Amino acid sequence: MNRQRAADLPHTNPLRDPRDRRLPRVPEPCALVVFGVTGDLARKKLIPAVYDLANRGLLPTDFVLLGFARRDWDHGAFEDVAKNAAREHSRTPWRQDVWRRLIGNIKFVPGAFDDDAAFDQLAATLGQLRDSHGIRGNAAFYLSVPPTMFPVVLRQLARTGMADNDRSGGWRRVVVEKPFGHDLDSSRELNALVDDVFTAPDVFRIDHYLGKETVQNLLALRFANTLFEPVWNANYVDSVQITMAEDVGIESRAAFYDRTGAARDVLQNHLLQLLALTAMEEPVEFTADAIRTEKLKVLRAITLPRDLADAAVRGQYAQGWLAGERVNGYLQEKDVPAESTTETFAAVRLGLGTRRWAGVPFYLRTGKRLPRRVTEIAVVFRQAPHLPFVATDTEELGHNQLVIRVQPDEGVTMKFGSKVPGSTMEVRDVAMDFLYGEQFTESSPEAYERLLLDVLLGDATLFPRNDEVEASWRVIDPLEEFWTGTQPFQYRAGEWGPKEADQMLGRHGRRWRRP
Ligand code: BG6
């Protein structure tokens, strides 16, 4: 049906049809229970996201935010903490009336994760909220807790019956934060445990990169246009570079980070998900399972070069300078063991065993204390097979590139050759830019805002499935094994990683982009 006719039909009037996708969907009445609500994630992301959703009118009137943590707080004390978090970190402007409506719906239950009585109290509170706040037995449990605590909390949810879909027809969902396990075996154990307590469609594994606007735009760019797809393959693409660079160090997360390292922290999830979206085939429909199935095929097709010494580099930052300030090396960071060999930088070359991508290297890199915060996907095209110009006129001509900037300055840049004005035929690279901030007046929702709303709506499209998680660990495990017992290469804070990462590409006649 063409667009004109569809617009003429009365049932497409957004005011009449609640199923119209242009109308924002609002979840059913429900509670969001956050375990570990005193942690950084809750303070900086989850509570502000709840406020932003309320501010945008996207929460049901009958909504309760229920915090659970080991603090001697009453509801009032938690309200104050939540208010400060929302004021400090929310994206949308502060509106007292929105907050006033929310505070009646913010509750707190104190307790430790292994405290049966506290969980019994939580279950009782949820029961009371059904009557007092009309939540109809719907609840999502957000596990913002250290991975070692996942099993403990899950068992409590099972023991108290809170994990079971409510007798009255209310739904129960669980949200698990990454890392999903530490390796393939532990992720399988965790998946088995979660699937034992909740049914698969009620499990939401958060990879917040999938909630970022530009990451979703990658699908629009590829599948809503005719321009890119025909050249999106080994015939035209020389290589793909995916970079997630951060200027921050490990901040106050030594206890977590030193056990984890860059490969497990972000390569296993954010970067492999970006790779999957870049390389996947068109899904048969835009539904959670169709998209996840296509991503899974990519993840399963990933190949690691036989000689990992030629294809994998890890590094650790040493003391250096960033933005004019002297910053500590990793080993001087608070609570990091003096002998630690944990990597803060990782770069790998992966292949894909598919007809579309055979022979195209996918270079992935991530690091802390790099010169700037930037995440991008760069598709680097092959050079023209023949240049009918005088050789010296094309010395400055590089590869055509399509760069999708995930953050900051969200947008897309196309790099191609252009004639330099003048009487010679000199050709040089130029860039054509699309910037979200210039084209659209609306600002993008925060990733957590989008993902929390999707959990409450029960839309799993942007959440990796357990088979994707396991396929990703199959890529990471051999790397970790290869690195075991080795020392990471050093790089100075403020540099783009160790020189060995440059050499890894240099040996194959390529260079990392300088984003
Ligand atoms: C998290 C990692 O998943 O992503 C952190 O655990 C990292 O180490 C963070 O700093 C980066 O997220 P963003 O959205 O700021 O790019």
Short mmCIF file of C-alpha atoms and ligand atoms in Angstrom, two decimals:
data_model
loop_
_atom_site.label_atom_id
_atom_site.label_comp_id
_atom_site.label_asym_id
_atom_site.label_seq_id
_atom_site.Cartn_x
_atom_site.Cartn_y
_atom_site.Cartn_z
CA MET A 1 0.00 0.00 0.00
CA ASN A 2 1.48 3.37 -0.90
CA ARG A 3 1.94 6.04 1.71
CA GLN A 4 -0.68 8.36 0.25
CA ARG A 5 -3.43 5.79 0.47
CA ALA A 6 -2.44 4.65 3.92
CA ALA A 7 -2.63 8.23 5.15
CA ASP A 8 -6.14 8.58 3.72
CA LEU A 9 -7.52 5.64 5.61
CA PRO A 10 -9.38 6.53 8.78
CA HIS A 11 -7.90 3.70 10.83
CA THR A 12 -4.42 5.19 10.45
CA ASN A 13 -5.46 8.33 12.29
CA PRO A 14 -3.08 8.26 15.27
CA LEU A 15 -5.79 9.64 17.52
CA ARG A 16 -8.03 6.71 16.78
CA ASP A 17 -5.75 3.74 16.60
CA PRO A 18 -3.84 2.96 19.78
CA ARG A 19 -1.71 0.44 17.91
CA ASP A 20 -0.30 3.12 15.62
CA ARG A 21 3.46 2.99 16.02
CA ARG A 22 3.76 6.76 15.81
CA LEU A 23 2.00 7.07 19.14
CA PRO A 24 4.36 6.57 22.09
CA ARG A 25 3.46 3.37 23.84
CA VAL A 26 2.95 3.49 27.59
CA PRO A 27 3.50 0.34 29.66
CA GLU A 28 0.78 -1.26 31.71
CA PRO A 29 0.67 -0.42 35.44
CA CYS A 30 3.71 -2.02 37.05
CA ALA A 31 6.55 -1.86 39.57
CA LEU A 32 10.24 -1.60 38.77
CA VAL A 33 12.23 -3.25 41.55
CA VAL A 34 15.90 -2.29 41.57
CA PHE A 35 18.33 -4.47 43.51
CA GLY A 36 21.50 -2.57 44.35
CA VAL A 37 19.73 0.75 44.15
CA THR A 38 22.51 2.54 46.06
CA GLY A 39 25.08 1.71 43.40
CA ASP A 40 26.52 3.97 40.69
CA LEU A 41 24.42 2.52 37.88
CA ALA A 42 21.16 3.17 39.69
CA ARG A 43 22.19 6.68 40.72
CA LYS A 44 23.62 7.80 37.40
CA LYS A 45 21.45 5.93 34.92
CA LEU A 46 18.42 4.06 36.21
CA ILE A 47 16.79 6.61 38.52
CA PRO A 48 17.42 9.50 36.07
CA ALA A 49 15.96 7.35 33.27
CA VAL A 50 12.82 6.75 35.35
CA TYR A 51 12.48 10.50 35.88
CA ASP A 52 13.05 11.23 32.17
CA LEU A 53 10.39 8.70 31.20
CA ALA A 54 7.97 10.26 33.68
CA ASN A 55 8.79 13.68 32.31
CA ARG A 56 8.00 12.51 28.79
CA GLY A 57 4.70 11.04 29.93
CA LEU A 58 5.85 7.50 29.14
CA LEU A 59 5.20 5.89 32.50
CA PRO A 60 1.78 4.61 33.50
CA THR A 61 0.06 6.54 36.26
CA ASP A 62 0.15 3.38 38.37
CA PHE A 63 3.89 2.94 38.48
CA VAL A 64 6.13 2.23 41.46
CA LEU A 65 9.90 2.39 41.72
CA LEU A 66 10.89 0.04 44.50
CA GLY A 67 14.48 0.16 45.73
CA PHE A 68 16.17 -2.68 47.60
CA ALA A 69 19.59 -2.37 49.25
CA ARG A 70 21.44 -2.84 52.49
CA ARG A 71 20.79 0.59 54.01
CA ASP A 72 18.93 1.66 57.04
CA TRP A 73 16.60 3.94 55.09
CA ASP A 74 12.91 4.59 55.17
CA HIS A 75 10.92 5.62 52.10
CA GLY A 76 11.64 9.29 52.80
CA ALA A 77 15.42 8.84 52.89
CA PHE A 78 15.29 6.93 49.62
CA GLU A 79 13.15 9.65 48.08
CA ASP A 80 15.87 12.19 48.85
CA VAL A 81 18.57 10.01 47.32
CA ALA A 82 16.44 9.42 44.26
CA LYS A 83 15.65 13.10 43.90
CA ASN A 84 19.32 14.08 44.03
CA ALA A 85 20.19 11.40 41.48
CA ALA A 86 17.42 12.51 39.12
CA ARG A 87 18.26 16.21 39.47
CA GLU A 88 21.93 15.64 38.88
CA HIS A 89 21.85 13.12 36.03
CA SER A 90 18.56 13.34 34.17
CA ARG A 91 18.52 14.37 30.51
CA THR A 92 15.28 16.31 30.47
CA PRO A 93 14.63 19.57 32.36
CA TRP A 94 13.73 19.44 36.01
CA ARG A 95 9.99 19.82 36.65
CA GLN A 96 8.82 19.92 40.19
CA ASP A 97 5.28 18.79 39.30
CA VAL A 98 6.60 15.65 37.57
CA TRP A 99 8.70 14.83 40.58
CA ARG A 100 5.84 15.48 42.98
CA ARG A 101 3.76 12.92 41.12
CA LEU A 102 6.61 10.41 41.17
CA ILE A 103 7.49 10.61 44.85
CA GLY A 104 4.27 9.07 46.02
CA ASN A 105 5.37 6.08 43.99
CA ILE A 106 8.90 5.61 45.27
CA LYS A 107 9.38 2.94 47.91
CA PHE A 108 12.30 1.29 49.64
CA VAL A 109 12.83 -2.09 51.28
CA PRO A 110 16.07 -2.46 53.27
CA GLY A 111 17.95 -5.74 53.33
CA ALA A 112 20.89 -7.86 52.28
CA PHE A 113 20.67 -10.25 49.35
CA ASP A 114 21.00 -13.30 51.57
CA ASP A 115 18.44 -12.07 54.07
CA ASP A 116 15.33 -14.26 53.72
CA ALA A 117 13.23 -12.01 55.94
CA ALA A 118 14.01 -8.95 53.80
CA PHE A 119 12.92 -10.80 50.66
CA ASP A 120 9.74 -11.96 52.38
CA GLN A 121 9.12 -8.33 53.23
CA LEU A 122 9.73 -7.36 49.60
CA ALA A 123 7.22 -9.96 48.42
CA ALA A 124 4.67 -8.68 50.93
CA THR A 125 5.28 -5.09 49.79
CA LEU A 126 4.70 -6.07 46.16
CA GLY A 127 1.45 -7.73 47.21
CA GLN A 128 0.30 -4.58 49.04
CA LEU A 129 1.21 -2.38 46.09
CA ARG A 130 -1.22 -4.26 43.93
CA ASP A 131 -4.06 -2.83 46.02
CA SER A 132 -2.59 0.46 47.18
CA HIS A 133 -1.00 1.49 43.84
CA GLY A 134 -2.87 -0.59 41.28
CA ILE A 135 0.23 -2.27 39.81
CA ARG A 136 -1.84 -5.36 38.94
CA GLY A 137 0.89 -7.80 39.91
CA ASN A 138 3.23 -6.62 37.12
CA ALA A 139 6.86 -6.28 38.16
CA ALA A 140 10.30 -6.06 36.55
CA PHE A 141 13.30 -6.95 38.71
CA TYR A 142 16.49 -5.12 37.78
CA LEU A 143 19.64 -6.87 39.02
CA SER A 144 22.05 -3.97 39.35
CA VAL A 145 24.32 -6.11 41.52
CA PRO A 146 27.80 -7.63 41.24
CA PRO A 147 27.77 -10.79 39.09
CA THR A 148 28.61 -12.94 42.12
CA MET A 149 25.27 -11.86 43.61
CA PHE A 150 23.14 -12.86 40.59
CA PRO A 151 22.54 -16.43 41.79
CA VAL A 152 21.75 -15.30 45.33
CA VAL A 153 19.11 -12.80 44.22
CA LEU A 154 17.65 -15.17 41.63
CA ARG A 155 17.24 -17.88 44.24
CA GLN A 156 15.49 -15.46 46.56
CA LEU A 157 13.10 -14.47 43.78
CA ALA A 158 12.37 -18.13 43.14
CA ARG A 159 12.01 -19.00 46.84
CA THR A 160 9.53 -16.24 47.57
CA GLY A 161 7.51 -16.94 44.42
CA MET A 162 8.13 -13.38 43.19
CA ALA A 163 9.57 -14.68 39.94
CA ASP A 164 6.38 -16.48 39.00
CA ASN A 165 3.99 -14.70 36.74
CA ASP A 166 1.27 -13.48 39.04
CA ARG A 167 -1.89 -15.55 39.56
CA SER A 168 -3.97 -12.57 38.52
CA GLY A 169 -2.25 -12.54 35.13
CA GLY A 170 0.42 -10.00 36.04
CA TRP A 171 3.83 -10.42 34.40
CA ARG A 172 7.21 -10.83 36.11
CA ARG A 173 10.41 -9.95 34.21
CA VAL A 174 14.06 -9.90 35.11
CA VAL A 175 16.76 -7.56 33.85
CA VAL A 176 20.34 -8.78 34.05
CA GLU A 177 23.24 -6.38 33.66
CA LYS A 178 26.38 -7.41 31.83
CA PRO A 179 28.85 -9.06 32.21
CA PHE A 180 26.80 -12.17 31.50
CA GLY A 181 29.30 -14.56 33.02
CA HIS A 182 33.08 -14.58 32.90
CA ASP A 183 33.54 -17.12 30.13
CA LEU A 184 31.48 -19.58 28.13
CA ASP A 185 31.04 -22.06 30.99
CA SER A 186 29.98 -19.51 33.57
CA SER A 187 27.65 -17.77 31.12
CA ARG A 188 25.99 -21.12 30.44
CA GLU A 189 25.58 -21.68 34.15
CA LEU A 190 24.13 -18.22 34.59
CA ASN A 191 21.79 -18.63 31.62
CA ALA A 192 20.62 -21.97 32.97
CA LEU A 193 19.97 -20.45 36.36
CA VAL A 194 18.07 -17.45 34.97
CA ASP A 195 16.05 -19.67 32.64
CA ASP A 196 15.24 -21.93 35.55
CA VAL A 197 13.72 -19.09 37.53
CA PHE A 198 12.16 -17.02 34.72
CA THR A 199 10.82 -18.09 31.33
CA ALA A 200 12.99 -17.03 28.37
CA PRO A 201 10.75 -14.21 27.04
CA ASP A 202 10.77 -12.62 30.50
CA VAL A 203 14.56 -12.35 30.64
CA PHE A 204 16.12 -9.07 29.47
CA ARG A 205 19.91 -8.95 29.21
CA ILE A 206 21.05 -5.35 29.09
CA ASP A 207 23.75 -4.30 26.68
CA HIS A 208 23.24 -0.56 26.84
CA TYR A 209 25.01 0.02 23.50
CA LEU A 210 21.96 -1.41 21.78
CA GLY A 211 19.89 1.37 23.31
CA LYS A 212 21.99 4.08 21.70
CA GLU A 213 20.23 5.96 18.95
CA THR A 214 23.01 5.71 16.37
CA VAL A 215 23.37 2.00 16.90
CA GLN A 216 19.75 1.59 15.93
CA ASN A 217 20.31 3.99 13.06
CA LEU A 218 22.78 1.52 11.65
CA LEU A 219 19.83 -0.71 10.80
CA ALA A 220 17.93 2.20 9.26
CA LEU A 221 20.97 3.23 7.26
CA ARG A 222 21.51 -0.25 5.90
CA PHE A 223 18.00 -1.48 5.34
CA ALA A 224 16.00 1.67 4.55
CA ASN A 225 18.28 2.85 1.75
CA THR A 226 19.36 1.48 -1.60
CA LEU A 227 22.71 3.22 -1.61
CA PHE A 228 24.75 1.20 0.85
CA GLU A 229 23.61 -2.41 0.74
CA PRO A 230 24.90 -3.20 -2.77
CA VAL A 231 28.47 -2.31 -1.72
CA TRP A 232 28.22 -3.77 1.79
CA ASN A 233 30.28 -6.89 1.07
CA ALA A 234 33.70 -8.31 0.33
CA ASN A 235 33.59 -7.12 -3.29
CA TYR A 236 33.75 -3.50 -2.20
CA VAL A 237 34.77 -3.44 1.45
CA ASP A 238 38.47 -3.61 2.31
CA SER A 239 38.03 -3.78 6.08
CA VAL A 240 35.87 -2.61 8.96
CA GLN A 241 37.17 -0.81 12.03
CA ILE A 242 35.12 -0.61 15.20
CA THR A 243 36.52 1.65 17.90
CA MET A 244 35.29 2.28 21.41
CA ALA A 245 37.73 4.70 23.02
CA GLU A 246 37.37 6.24 26.46
CA ASP A 247 39.40 9.00 28.00
CA VAL A 248 38.41 8.02 31.54
CA GLY A 249 40.39 5.49 33.53
CA ILE A 250 38.80 2.82 35.67
CA GLU A 251 37.40 5.42 38.08
CA SER A 252 36.43 3.77 41.37
CA ARG A 253 35.74 0.34 39.88
CA ALA A 254 39.05 -1.41 40.55
CA ALA A 255 37.45 -4.35 42.32
CA PHE A 256 35.28 -5.14 39.32
CA TYR A 257 37.64 -4.04 36.58
CA ASP A 258 40.74 -5.84 37.73
CA ARG A 259 38.88 -9.16 37.63
CA THR A 260 37.39 -8.35 34.27
CA GLY A 261 39.65 -6.42 31.90
CA ALA A 262 38.76 -4.67 28.63
CA ALA A 263 38.00 -7.79 26.59
CA ARG A 264 35.41 -9.13 29.02
CA ASP A 265 34.11 -5.70 29.98
CA VAL A 266 33.24 -4.37 26.53
CA LEU A 267 34.67 -6.46 23.67
CA GLN A 268 32.54 -9.49 24.53
CA ASN A 269 29.36 -7.44 24.49
CA HIS A 270 29.28 -3.86 23.12
CA LEU A 271 31.85 -4.33 20.35
CA LEU A 272 30.69 -7.75 19.19
CA GLN A 273 27.11 -6.48 19.12
CA LEU A 274 28.21 -3.56 16.95
CA LEU A 275 29.99 -6.00 14.69
CA ALA A 276 26.90 -8.20 14.47
CA LEU A 277 24.67 -5.27 13.50
CA THR A 278 27.19 -4.09 10.91
CA ALA A 279 27.59 -7.48 9.28
CA MET A 280 24.17 -9.14 9.62
CA GLU A 281 21.79 -9.96 6.80
CA GLU A 282 18.46 -8.20 6.50
CA PRO A 283 15.99 -9.66 9.02
CA VAL A 284 12.77 -11.03 7.52
CA GLU A 285 10.83 -8.68 9.77
CA PHE A 286 11.66 -6.08 12.35
CA THR A 287 10.92 -8.22 15.38
CA ALA A 288 13.02 -9.23 18.35
CA ASP A 289 13.57 -12.79 17.25
CA ALA A 290 14.16 -12.06 13.57
CA ILE A 291 16.85 -9.49 14.40
CA ARG A 292 18.44 -11.59 17.11
CA THR A 293 18.56 -14.60 14.82
CA GLU A 294 20.45 -12.63 12.17
CA LYS A 295 22.90 -11.29 14.75
CA LEU A 296 23.43 -14.78 16.08
CA LYS A 297 24.41 -16.05 12.62
CA VAL A 298 27.13 -13.40 12.45
CA LEU A 299 28.43 -14.14 15.92
CA ARG A 300 28.60 -17.82 15.10
CA ALA A 301 30.42 -17.09 11.84
CA ILE A 302 33.25 -15.15 13.53
CA THR A 303 36.65 -16.71 12.99
CA LEU A 304 39.84 -15.99 14.87
CA PRO A 305 43.08 -16.08 12.89
CA ARG A 306 45.18 -19.16 13.61
CA ASP A 307 48.13 -17.04 14.67
CA LEU A 308 46.73 -14.93 17.48
CA ALA A 309 50.07 -13.21 18.00
CA ASP A 310 49.42 -11.52 14.66
CA ALA A 311 45.81 -10.66 15.44
CA ALA A 312 45.37 -9.78 19.10
CA VAL A 313 47.05 -7.14 21.24
CA ARG A 314 46.29 -6.13 24.78
CA GLY A 315 47.66 -3.18 26.69
CA GLN A 316 47.67 -1.44 30.03
CA TYR A 317 47.93 2.30 30.54
CA ALA A 318 50.91 3.80 32.27
CA GLN A 319 51.16 7.27 33.76
CA GLY A 320 50.65 9.98 31.18
CA TRP A 321 48.91 13.23 30.28
CA LEU A 322 45.31 13.82 29.33
CA ALA A 323 43.72 17.20 28.63
CA GLY A 324 46.73 18.91 30.15
CA GLU A 325 46.57 16.90 33.36
CA ARG A 326 48.94 14.30 34.64
CA VAL A 327 47.06 11.05 35.26
CA ASN A 328 47.99 7.86 37.07
CA GLY A 329 48.91 4.63 35.39
CA TYR A 330 46.62 1.63 35.92
CA LEU A 331 48.92 0.12 38.53
CA GLN A 332 48.80 3.31 40.59
CA GLU A 333 44.99 3.42 40.60
CA LYS A 334 43.37 2.92 44.01
CA ASP A 335 42.86 -0.77 44.92
CA VAL A 336 44.63 -2.17 41.86
CA PRO A 337 47.17 -4.86 42.87
CA ALA A 338 50.72 -3.72 42.14
CA GLU A 339 51.45 -6.74 39.93
CA SER A 340 48.18 -6.71 38.01
CA THR A 341 48.33 -7.85 34.39
CA THR A 342 44.73 -6.89 33.62
CA GLU A 343 44.35 -5.20 30.24
CA THR A 344 42.80 -1.77 29.84
CA PHE A 345 43.16 -1.90 26.05
CA ALA A 346 42.37 -4.67 23.60
CA ALA A 347 42.57 -4.84 19.82
CA VAL A 348 41.72 -7.83 17.66
CA ARG A 349 41.37 -8.81 14.05
CA LEU A 350 38.39 -11.07 13.41
CA GLY A 351 37.14 -12.70 10.24
CA LEU A 352 33.68 -13.82 9.19
CA GLY A 353 33.08 -17.13 7.50
CA THR A 354 30.26 -16.02 5.23
CA ARG A 355 30.05 -15.42 1.50
CA ARG A 356 29.32 -11.73 2.07
CA TRP A 357 32.36 -11.12 4.25
CA ALA A 358 34.94 -13.77 3.33
CA GLY A 359 38.42 -12.26 3.53
CA VAL A 360 37.33 -8.92 5.04
CA PRO A 361 39.11 -8.21 8.33
CA PHE A 362 37.06 -6.70 11.15
CA TYR A 363 39.36 -4.73 13.43
CA LEU A 364 37.98 -4.06 16.91
CA ARG A 365 39.68 -1.96 19.55
CA THR A 366 38.78 -0.51 22.90
CA GLY A 367 40.73 1.20 25.62
CA LYS A 368 40.66 3.36 28.70
CA ARG A 369 42.71 6.55 29.00
CA LEU A 370 42.89 7.02 25.25
CA PRO A 371 43.04 10.62 23.98
CA ARG A 372 39.27 11.09 23.67
CA ARG A 373 35.90 9.45 24.14
CA VAL A 374 34.66 8.21 20.82
CA THR A 375 32.79 5.19 19.53
CA GLU A 376 32.53 4.64 15.80
CA ILE A 377 32.14 2.04 13.10
CA ALA A 378 34.18 2.74 9.99
CA VAL A 379 33.52 0.79 6.82
CA VAL A 380 36.64 1.19 4.71
CA PHE A 381 36.08 0.53 1.00
CA ARG A 382 38.56 -0.83 -1.49
CA GLN A 383 40.42 1.67 -3.58
CA ALA A 384 39.32 2.16 -7.18
CA PRO A 385 40.93 -0.60 -9.28
CA HIS A 386 42.28 1.95 -11.73
CA LEU A 387 42.95 5.69 -11.46
CA PRO A 388 43.13 7.51 -14.80
CA PHE A 389 45.11 10.40 -13.28
CA VAL A 390 48.75 11.32 -13.02
CA ALA A 391 50.03 9.37 -10.02
CA THR A 392 51.24 12.46 -8.15
CA ASP A 393 47.73 13.96 -8.36
CA THR A 394 46.24 11.19 -6.25
CA GLU A 395 48.91 10.91 -3.57
CA GLU A 396 46.53 12.37 -0.98
CA LEU A 397 43.65 10.10 -1.93
CA GLY A 398 42.76 7.45 0.62
CA HIS A 399 40.07 4.82 0.78
CA ASN A 400 36.41 5.79 0.62
CA GLN A 401 34.97 5.40 4.10
CA LEU A 402 31.56 5.42 5.69
CA VAL A 403 31.85 6.26 9.36
CA ILE A 404 28.97 5.81 11.74
CA ARG A 405 29.68 7.84 14.86
CA VAL A 406 27.92 6.32 17.83
CA GLN A 407 29.18 9.01 20.24
CA PRO A 408 29.82 11.85 20.74
CA ASP A 409 28.55 14.05 17.86
CA GLU A 410 26.23 11.26 16.73
CA GLY A 411 26.06 11.09 12.98
CA VAL A 412 27.44 9.64 9.79
CA THR A 413 30.39 10.81 7.71
CA MET A 414 31.17 9.77 4.17
CA LYS A 415 34.73 10.22 3.02
CA PHE A 416 35.48 10.29 -0.68
CA GLY A 417 37.88 11.84 -3.19
CA SER A 418 37.24 15.24 -4.70
CA LYS A 419 39.10 17.49 -7.11
CA VAL A 420 41.08 20.24 -5.43
CA PRO A 421 40.11 23.58 -7.01
CA GLY A 422 42.74 24.78 -9.48
CA SER A 423 44.20 24.02 -12.85
CA THR A 424 45.63 20.58 -12.01
CA MET A 425 43.61 17.38 -11.58
CA GLU A 426 44.67 16.84 -7.99
CA VAL A 427 42.24 14.60 -6.08
CA ARG A 428 42.07 14.59 -2.31
CA ASP A 429 39.79 13.18 0.42
CA VAL A 430 36.85 15.24 1.60
CA ALA A 431 34.15 14.49 4.17
CA MET A 432 30.41 14.82 3.93
CA ASP A 433 28.73 14.95 7.33
CA PHE A 434 25.30 14.17 8.71
CA LEU A 435 24.94 15.28 12.30
CA TYR A 436 21.96 14.23 14.38
CA GLY A 437 22.09 17.47 16.33
CA GLU A 438 21.68 19.53 13.16
CA GLN A 439 19.05 17.49 11.36
CA PHE A 440 16.67 16.79 14.20
CA THR A 441 15.29 19.07 16.86
CA GLU A 442 14.50 16.25 19.32
CA SER A 443 17.43 15.07 21.39
CA SER A 444 17.99 11.33 21.52
CA PRO A 445 16.81 9.44 24.59
CA GLU A 446 19.51 8.02 26.82
CA ALA A 447 20.19 4.35 26.19
CA TYR A 448 18.86 3.34 29.61
CA GLU A 449 15.71 5.38 29.12
CA ARG A 450 14.95 3.50 25.93
CA LEU A 451 15.84 0.11 27.35
CA LEU A 452 13.96 0.49 30.63
CA LEU A 453 10.86 1.47 28.70
CA ASP A 454 11.29 -1.57 26.44
CA VAL A 455 11.52 -3.86 29.50
CA LEU A 456 8.29 -2.45 30.89
CA LEU A 457 6.66 -2.81 27.48
CA GLY A 458 7.99 -6.36 27.11
CA ASP A 459 9.82 -5.57 23.85
CA ALA A 460 13.01 -7.64 23.69
CA THR A 461 14.32 -6.42 20.31
CA LEU A 462 17.27 -4.55 21.79
CA PHE A 463 18.34 -7.22 24.27
CA PRO A 464 20.84 -9.95 23.36
CA ARG A 465 19.48 -13.48 23.58
CA ASN A 466 21.31 -16.14 25.60
CA ASP A 467 22.58 -17.88 22.45
CA GLU A 468 24.14 -14.60 21.29
CA VAL A 469 25.86 -14.22 24.63
CA GLU A 470 27.25 -17.74 24.45
CA ALA A 471 28.41 -17.27 20.84
CA SER A 472 30.27 -14.13 21.94
CA TRP A 473 32.09 -15.97 24.71
CA ARG A 474 33.26 -18.51 22.16
CA VAL A 475 35.17 -15.65 20.55
CA ILE A 476 36.56 -14.23 23.78
CA ASP A 477 37.60 -17.45 25.54
CA PRO A 478 40.44 -18.33 23.11
CA LEU A 479 41.74 -14.76 23.35
CA GLU A 480 41.77 -14.86 27.12
CA GLU A 481 43.51 -18.20 27.02
CA PHE A 482 46.11 -16.84 24.60
CA TRP A 483 46.76 -13.87 26.91
CA THR A 484 46.91 -15.88 30.13
CA GLY A 485 50.31 -15.60 31.76
CA THR A 486 51.46 -12.83 29.39
CA GLN A 487 52.17 -9.21 30.26
CA PRO A 488 50.03 -6.58 28.54
CA PHE A 489 51.94 -4.06 26.42
CA GLN A 490 52.20 -0.63 27.96
CA TYR A 491 50.87 2.61 26.54
CA ARG A 492 51.02 6.03 28.08
CA ALA A 493 47.68 7.51 29.17
CA GLY A 494 46.70 9.91 26.41
CA GLU A 495 48.05 7.72 23.58
CA TRP A 496 46.02 5.59 21.16
CA GLY A 497 47.08 2.31 22.76
CA PRO A 498 50.38 0.39 22.53
CA LYS A 499 52.48 0.60 19.37
CA GLU A 500 51.96 -3.15 18.91
CA ALA A 501 48.32 -2.40 18.03
CA ASP A 502 49.52 -0.15 15.20
CA GLN A 503 51.94 -2.80 14.05
CA MET A 504 49.14 -5.36 13.98
CA LEU A 505 47.51 -3.39 11.15
CA GLY A 506 50.76 -2.11 9.66
CA ARG A 507 51.88 -5.66 8.89
CA HIS A 508 48.85 -5.92 6.59
CA GLY A 509 49.33 -2.49 4.99
CA ARG A 510 46.58 -0.80 7.01
CA ARG A 511 46.32 1.91 9.64
CA TRP A 512 43.91 2.65 12.46
CA ARG A 513 41.77 5.66 11.86
CA ARG A 514 42.46 8.63 14.09
CA PRO A 515 38.86 9.45 15.07
C1 BG6 B 1 30.27 -0.19 30.39
C2 BG6 B 1 31.64 -0.61 30.82
O1 BG6 B 1 29.55 -1.28 29.91
O2 BG6 B 1 30.37 0.79 29.36
C3 BG6 B 1 32.48 0.59 31.26
O3 BG6 B 1 31.54 -1.52 31.91
C4 BG6 B 1 32.45 1.66 30.19
O4 BG6 B 1 33.81 0.19 31.54
C5 BG6 B 1 31.03 1.97 29.77
O5 BG6 B 1 33.07 2.82 30.74
C6 BG6 B 1 30.99 2.95 28.61
O6 BG6 B 1 29.67 3.31 28.31
P1 BG6 B 1 29.36 4.62 27.48
O7 BG6 B 1 27.90 4.57 27.25
O8 BG6 B 1 29.81 5.78 28.33
O9 BG6 B 1 30.15 4.55 26.22
#
